[in-house]
């Protein structure tokens, strides 16, 4: 984990937030490379689960919604974690995460913890110029409710037929009692969520299909399958309306914990919003004319946890002729750069020729252009940030208009005429986890 954190900071994936002011606990910024990786993940997810299917539509709802949404969903009353406080050092912890009885995890004092009290995780704010009860609103703690409250509008405007799903990617906020473990648990994070609406009788088949979709996504992301565990959530731990929930957990360096979740939610959400809003949430079957509230399967994916799982799976160290080589073996589609163009020397003609090549390549594949340091150091740097291919322009290139393409994983090099570089790269990238 330390190695990932250092590499991410030094190379520009993830920085501590507001560092010039001493940082801001558990807040992280995504640097120039991190934002590329994160965007590639979100775009690939959207392409796969929304644009790549006929039974899905996308949505973007507000972060600050009508507070009645969160009253109806139960979040205002029940979105709580059990909180205990140490009477000696006053540190607050989550009672359900304590390992050793009634002992403070911070100062180690025995029998020092208060009786657990429910602590609400909603971020409260005031909307408008008055700070009174009538102005209270919440930052959404999940993207899911947006899909439920907009269900009638989506149905009416798209005329989709069951089964179909609504997907959303966006920020969520939770006032976590114990954030930590790097970007694993933060108070501000992003979710990629799907609410898949079905006929009630089909729930088991649809659930299995989604579990499979989630497995395929993990493989696509290059997440090491040996680290993944599918945990059937026991009845007593499931929400009362759920007949089946599977937590997809990962062996993180800090223990086995949730990466994603898949839940069968019955008709709970739509029925509850129908009741509280007084609006109809029914679906009318065109064949039978029968009206009913659809049931829902919910696959949910955390963006930052995906980033961390991918970094952990991709990181490797190799010994190359007695020297350590660090490689981030990310799938080609996810890497911040698909290719880097490296002129062998700073001779103006070489720089000029290389720059023109880089400018043309970056129209289709994100291309880095690096003229600093020795070629060996530049290769190592590109290996560390996961760039699948480097293209080196050397003195011969000025005569034969050919360049050398170097493979991140095998370190093999091949000479290719410049006019063919784009096509060769496309083929090679396809075999390295796929194009963007
Ligand atoms: P946990 O048990 O880890 O608190 P959860 O069961 O509360 O997670 P959900 O409410 O199911 O999580 O949220 C859906 C997804 O959002 C999670 O699977 C996870 O990937 C992500 N997520 C939830 N809370 C956080 C957080 N505080 N920071 C980063 N990602 C989060």
Coordinates of N, CA, C and O in Angstrom, one line a residue, residues 130-221:
X130 N -31.5 31.6 4.4 CA -31.9 31.4 5.8 C -31.3 30.1 6.4 O -31.4 29.1 5.7
X131 N -30.8 30.2 7.6 CA -30.3 28.9 8.2 C -31.3 28.5 9.2 O -31.1 28.6 10.4
X132 N -32.5 28.0 8.8 CA -33.4 27.4 9.7 C -33.9 26.1 9.3 O -33.5 25.6 8.2
X133 N -34.8 25.4 10.1 CA -35.2 24.1 9.8 C -35.8 23.9 8.4 O -35.6 22.9 7.8
X134 N -36.5 24.9 8.0 CA -37.2 24.8 6.7 C -36.2 24.8 5.6 O -36.5 24.4 4.4
X135 N -35.0 25.3 5.8 CA -34.0 25.4 4.8 C -33.0 24.2 4.7 O -32.1 24.1 3.9
X136 N -33.2 23.2 5.6 CA -32.3 22.1 5.7 C -32.4 21.2 4.4 O -33.5 20.9 4.0
X137 N -31.3 20.9 3.9 CA -31.3 19.9 2.8 C -30.0 19.0 3.0 O -29.2 19.2 3.9
X138 N -29.9 18.0 2.1 CA -28.8 17.0 2.3 C -28.1 16.8 1.0 O -28.6 16.9 -0.1
X139 N -26.8 16.6 1.1 CA -26.0 16.1 0.0 C -26.3 14.6 -0.2 O -26.3 13.9 0.8
X140 N -26.6 14.2 -1.4 CA -27.0 12.8 -1.5 C -26.0 11.8 -1.0 O -24.8 12.0 -1.3
X141 N -26.4 10.8 -0.3 CA -25.5 9.8 0.2 C -25.3 8.6 -0.8 O -24.5 7.7 -0.6
X142 N -26.1 8.6 -1.8 CA -26.0 7.6 -2.9 C -26.7 8.2 -4.1 O -27.5 9.1 -4.1
X143 N -26.4 7.6 -5.3 CA -27.0 8.1 -6.5 C -28.3 7.4 -6.8 O -29.1 7.8 -7.6
X144 N -28.5 6.2 -6.1 CA -29.6 5.3 -6.4 C -31.0 6.0 -6.4 O -31.8 5.8 -7.3
X145 N -31.2 6.9 -5.3 CA -32.6 7.4 -5.2 C -33.0 8.3 -6.4 O -34.2 8.4 -6.7
X146 N -32.0 8.9 -7.0 CA -32.3 9.7 -8.2 C -33.0 8.8 -9.3 O -33.9 9.3 -10.0
X147 N -32.6 7.6 -9.4 CA -33.1 6.7 -10.4 C -34.6 6.3 -10.1 O -35.4 6.1 -10.9
X148 N -34.8 6.2 -8.8 CA -36.2 5.8 -8.3 C -37.2 7.0 -8.5 O -38.3 6.8 -9.0
X149 N -36.8 8.1 -8.0 CA -37.7 9.2 -8.1 C -38.0 9.7 -9.6 O -39.1 10.2 -9.9
X150 N -37.0 9.5 -10.4 CA -37.2 9.8 -11.8 C -37.8 8.7 -12.7 O -38.0 8.8 -13.9
X151 N -38.1 7.6 -12.1 CA -38.6 6.4 -12.8 C -39.8 6.7 -13.7 O -39.8 6.4 -14.9
X152 N -40.8 7.4 -13.1 CA -42.0 7.7 -14.0 C -41.6 8.6 -15.2 O -42.1 8.4 -16.3
X153 N -40.7 9.6 -14.9 CA -40.3 10.5 -16.0 C -39.5 9.7 -17.1 O -39.7 10.0 -18.3
X154 N -38.7 8.8 -16.7 CA -37.8 8.1 -17.6 C -38.8 7.1 -18.4 O -38.7 7.0 -19.6
X155 N -39.7 6.5 -17.7 CA -40.6 5.5 -18.4 C -41.4 6.3 -19.4 O -41.5 5.8 -20.6
X156 N -42.0 7.4 -19.0 CA -42.9 8.2 -19.9 C -42.1 8.7 -21.1 O -42.6 8.7 -22.3
X157 N -40.9 9.2 -20.9 CA -40.1 9.8 -22.0 C -39.4 8.8 -22.9 O -39.2 9.1 -24.1
X158 N -39.0 7.7 -22.4 CA -38.3 6.7 -23.3 C -39.1 5.6 -23.8 O -38.8 5.0 -24.8
X159 N -40.3 5.3 -23.2 CA -41.2 4.2 -23.6 C -40.4 2.9 -23.6 O -40.7 2.0 -24.4
X160 N -39.4 2.7 -22.7 CA -38.7 1.5 -22.6 C -39.7 0.4 -22.0 O -40.6 0.7 -21.2
X161 N -39.4 -0.8 -22.3 CA -40.2 -2.0 -21.8 C -39.4 -2.8 -20.9 O -38.2 -2.9 -21.1
X162 N -40.0 -3.5 -19.9 CA -39.2 -4.3 -19.0 C -38.7 -5.5 -19.7 O -39.3 -6.0 -20.7
X163 N -37.5 -6.0 -19.3 CA -36.7 -5.5 -18.3 C -35.8 -4.4 -18.9 O -35.3 -4.5 -20.0
X164 N -35.6 -3.3 -18.1 CA -34.6 -2.3 -18.5 C -34.1 -1.6 -17.3 O -34.7 -1.6 -16.2
X165 N -32.9 -0.9 -17.5 CA -32.3 -0.3 -16.3 C -32.0 1.2 -16.5 O -31.9 1.6 -17.7
X166 N -31.7 1.8 -15.4 CA -31.3 3.2 -15.4 C -29.9 3.3 -14.7 O -29.8 2.6 -13.7
X167 N -29.0 4.0 -15.3 CA -27.6 4.0 -14.7 C -27.3 5.5 -14.5 O -27.7 6.4 -15.1
X168 N -26.4 5.6 -13.4 CA -26.0 7.0 -13.1 C -24.6 6.9 -12.5 O -24.3 6.0 -11.8
X169 N -23.8 7.9 -12.9 CA -22.4 8.0 -12.3 C -22.4 9.4 -11.6 O -22.7 10.4 -12.2
X170 N -21.9 9.4 -10.4 CA -21.8 10.7 -9.8 C -21.4 10.7 -8.3 O -21.2 9.6 -7.7
X171 N -21.2 11.9 -7.8 CA -20.7 12.0 -6.4 C -21.7 11.6 -5.4 O -22.9 11.9 -5.6
X172 N -21.2 11.1 -4.3 CA -22.1 10.8 -3.1 C -21.3 11.3 -1.9 O -20.0 11.3 -2.0
X173 N -22.0 11.6 -0.8 CA -21.3 12.2 0.3 C -21.8 11.4 1.6 O -23.1 11.3 1.8
X174 N -20.9 11.0 2.4 CA -21.3 10.4 3.7 C -20.4 10.9 4.8 O -19.2 10.8 4.6
X175 N -21.0 11.3 5.9 CA -20.2 11.8 7.0 C -19.7 10.6 7.8 O -20.1 10.4 9.0
X176 N -18.8 9.8 7.2 CA -18.3 8.6 7.8 C -17.6 8.9 9.1 O -16.9 9.8 9.3
X177 N -17.9 8.0 10.1 CA -17.3 8.1 11.4 C -15.8 7.8 11.3 O -14.9 8.6 11.9
X178 N -15.4 6.8 10.6 CA -14.0 6.4 10.5 C -13.6 6.3 9.0 O -13.5 5.2 8.6
X179 N -13.4 7.4 8.4 CA -12.9 7.3 7.0 C -11.5 6.8 7.1 O -10.9 6.8 8.2
X180 N -10.9 6.4 6.0 CA -9.5 6.0 6.0 C -9.2 4.9 5.0 O -10.0 4.6 4.2
X181 N -8.0 4.3 5.2 CA -7.4 3.4 4.2 C -7.4 4.0 2.9 O -7.9 3.5 1.9
X182 N -6.7 5.2 2.8 CA -6.5 5.9 1.6 C -7.8 6.2 0.9 O -8.7 6.8 1.6
X183 N -8.0 5.9 -0.4 CA -9.3 6.3 -1.0 C -10.4 5.3 -0.8 O -11.5 5.4 -1.4
X184 N -10.1 4.3 0.0 CA -11.1 3.2 0.2 C -12.4 3.8 0.9 O -13.5 3.5 0.4
X185 N -12.2 4.5 1.9 CA -13.4 5.1 2.6 C -13.2 6.6 2.8 O -12.3 7.0 3.6
X186 N -13.9 7.4 2.0 CA -13.7 8.9 2.2 C -15.1 9.4 2.4 O -16.1 8.7 2.3
X187 N -15.2 10.7 2.7 CA -16.5 11.3 2.9 C -17.2 11.8 1.7 O -18.4 12.1 1.6
X188 N -16.4 12.0 0.6 CA -16.9 12.4 -0.7 C -16.3 11.4 -1.7 O -15.1 11.1 -1.7
X189 N -17.2 10.7 -2.4 CA -16.7 9.7 -3.4 C -17.7 9.6 -4.5 O -18.7 10.3 -4.6
X190 N -17.3 8.8 -5.5 CA -18.2 8.6 -6.7 C -18.7 7.2 -6.8 O -18.0 6.2 -6.5
X191 N -20.0 7.1 -7.2 CA -20.6 5.8 -7.4 C -21.0 5.6 -8.9 O -21.3 6.6 -9.6
X192 N -21.0 4.4 -9.4 CA -21.5 4.1 -10.6 C -22.6 3.0 -10.3 O -22.3 1.9 -9.8
X193 N -23.9 3.4 -10.5 CA -25.0 2.6 -10.0 C -26.0 2.3 -11.1 O -26.2 3.1 -12.0
X194 N -26.6 1.1 -11.0 CA -27.7 0.7 -11.9 C -28.9 0.3 -11.1 O -28.7 -0.5 -10.1
X195 N -30.0 0.7 -11.5 CA -31.3 0.2 -11.0 C -31.9 -0.5 -12.2 O -32.3 0.1 -13.2
X196 N -32.0 -1.9 -12.1 CA -32.5 -2.6 -13.2 C -33.9 -3.1 -12.9 O -34.1 -3.9 -11.9
X197 N -34.9 -2.7 -13.7 CA -36.3 -2.9 -13.4 C -36.8 -4.2 -14.1 O -36.6 -4.3 -15.3
X198 N -37.5 -5.1 -13.3 CA -37.8 -6.4 -13.9 C -39.2 -6.8 -13.5 O -39.8 -6.2 -12.6
X199 N -39.7 -7.8 -14.1 CA -41.0 -8.4 -13.6 C -40.6 -9.3 -12.4 O -39.6 -10.0 -12.4
X200 N -41.5 -9.2 -11.4 CA -41.1 -9.9 -10.1 C -40.7 -11.4 -10.3 O -39.8 -11.8 -9.6
X201 N -41.4 -12.1 -11.2 CA -41.1 -13.5 -11.2 C -39.7 -13.9 -11.7 O -39.2 -14.9 -11.5
X202 N -39.1 -12.9 -12.4 CA -37.7 -13.2 -13.0 C -36.5 -12.8 -12.2 O -35.4 -12.8 -12.7
X203 N -36.8 -12.5 -10.9 CA -35.7 -11.9 -10.2 C -34.4 -12.8 -10.1 O -33.3 -12.3 -10.2
X204 N -34.6 -14.1 -9.9 CA -33.4 -15.0 -9.7 C -32.5 -15.0 -10.9 O -31.3 -14.9 -10.8
X205 N -33.2 -15.1 -12.1 CA -32.4 -15.2 -13.4 C -31.7 -13.9 -13.6 O -30.5 -13.8 -13.9
X206 N -32.4 -12.8 -13.4 CA -31.8 -11.4 -13.6 C -30.7 -11.2 -12.6 O -29.7 -10.6 -13.0
X207 N -30.8 -11.6 -11.4 CA -29.8 -11.5 -10.4 C -28.5 -12.2 -10.8 O -27.4 -11.6 -10.8
X208 N -28.7 -13.4 -11.3 CA -27.5 -14.2 -11.7 C -26.8 -13.5 -12.9 O -25.6 -13.5 -13.0
X209 N -27.6 -13.0 -13.8 CA -27.1 -12.3 -15.0 C -26.2 -11.1 -14.6 O -25.1 -10.9 -15.1
X210 N -26.7 -10.4 -13.6 CA -25.9 -9.2 -13.2 C -24.7 -9.6 -12.4 O -23.6 -8.9 -12.5
X211 N -24.8 -10.7 -11.6 CA -23.6 -11.2 -10.9 C -22.5 -11.5 -12.0 O -21.3 -11.2 -11.8
X212 N -22.9 -12.1 -13.0 CA -22.0 -12.5 -14.1 C -21.4 -11.2 -14.8 O -20.2 -11.2 -15.1
X213 N -22.3 -10.2 -15.0 CA -21.8 -9.0 -15.6 C -20.8 -8.3 -14.7 O -19.8 -7.8 -15.2
X214 N -21.0 -8.4 -13.4 CA -20.0 -7.8 -12.5 C -18.7 -8.6 -12.5 O -17.6 -8.0 -12.5
X215 N -18.8 -9.9 -12.6 CA -17.5 -10.7 -12.7 C -16.8 -10.3 -14.0 O -15.5 -10.2 -14.0
X216 N -17.5 -10.2 -15.1 CA -16.8 -9.9 -16.4 C -16.2 -8.5 -16.3 O -15.1 -8.3 -16.9
X217 N -16.8 -7.6 -15.7 CA -16.3 -6.2 -15.5 C -15.0 -6.3 -14.7 O -14.0 -5.6 -15.1
X218 N -15.0 -7.1 -13.6 CA -13.7 -7.2 -12.8 C -12.6 -7.7 -13.7 O -11.5 -7.3 -13.6
X219 N -12.9 -8.7 -14.5 CA -11.9 -9.3 -15.4 C -11.4 -8.2 -16.4 O -10.2 -8.1 -16.6
X220 N -12.3 -7.5 -16.9 CA -12.0 -6.4 -17.9 C -11.1 -5.4 -17.3 O -10.2 -4.9 -17.9
X221 N -11.3 -5.1 -16.0 CA -10.5 -4.1 -15.3 C -9.1 -4.7 -14.9 O -8.3 -4.0 -14.3

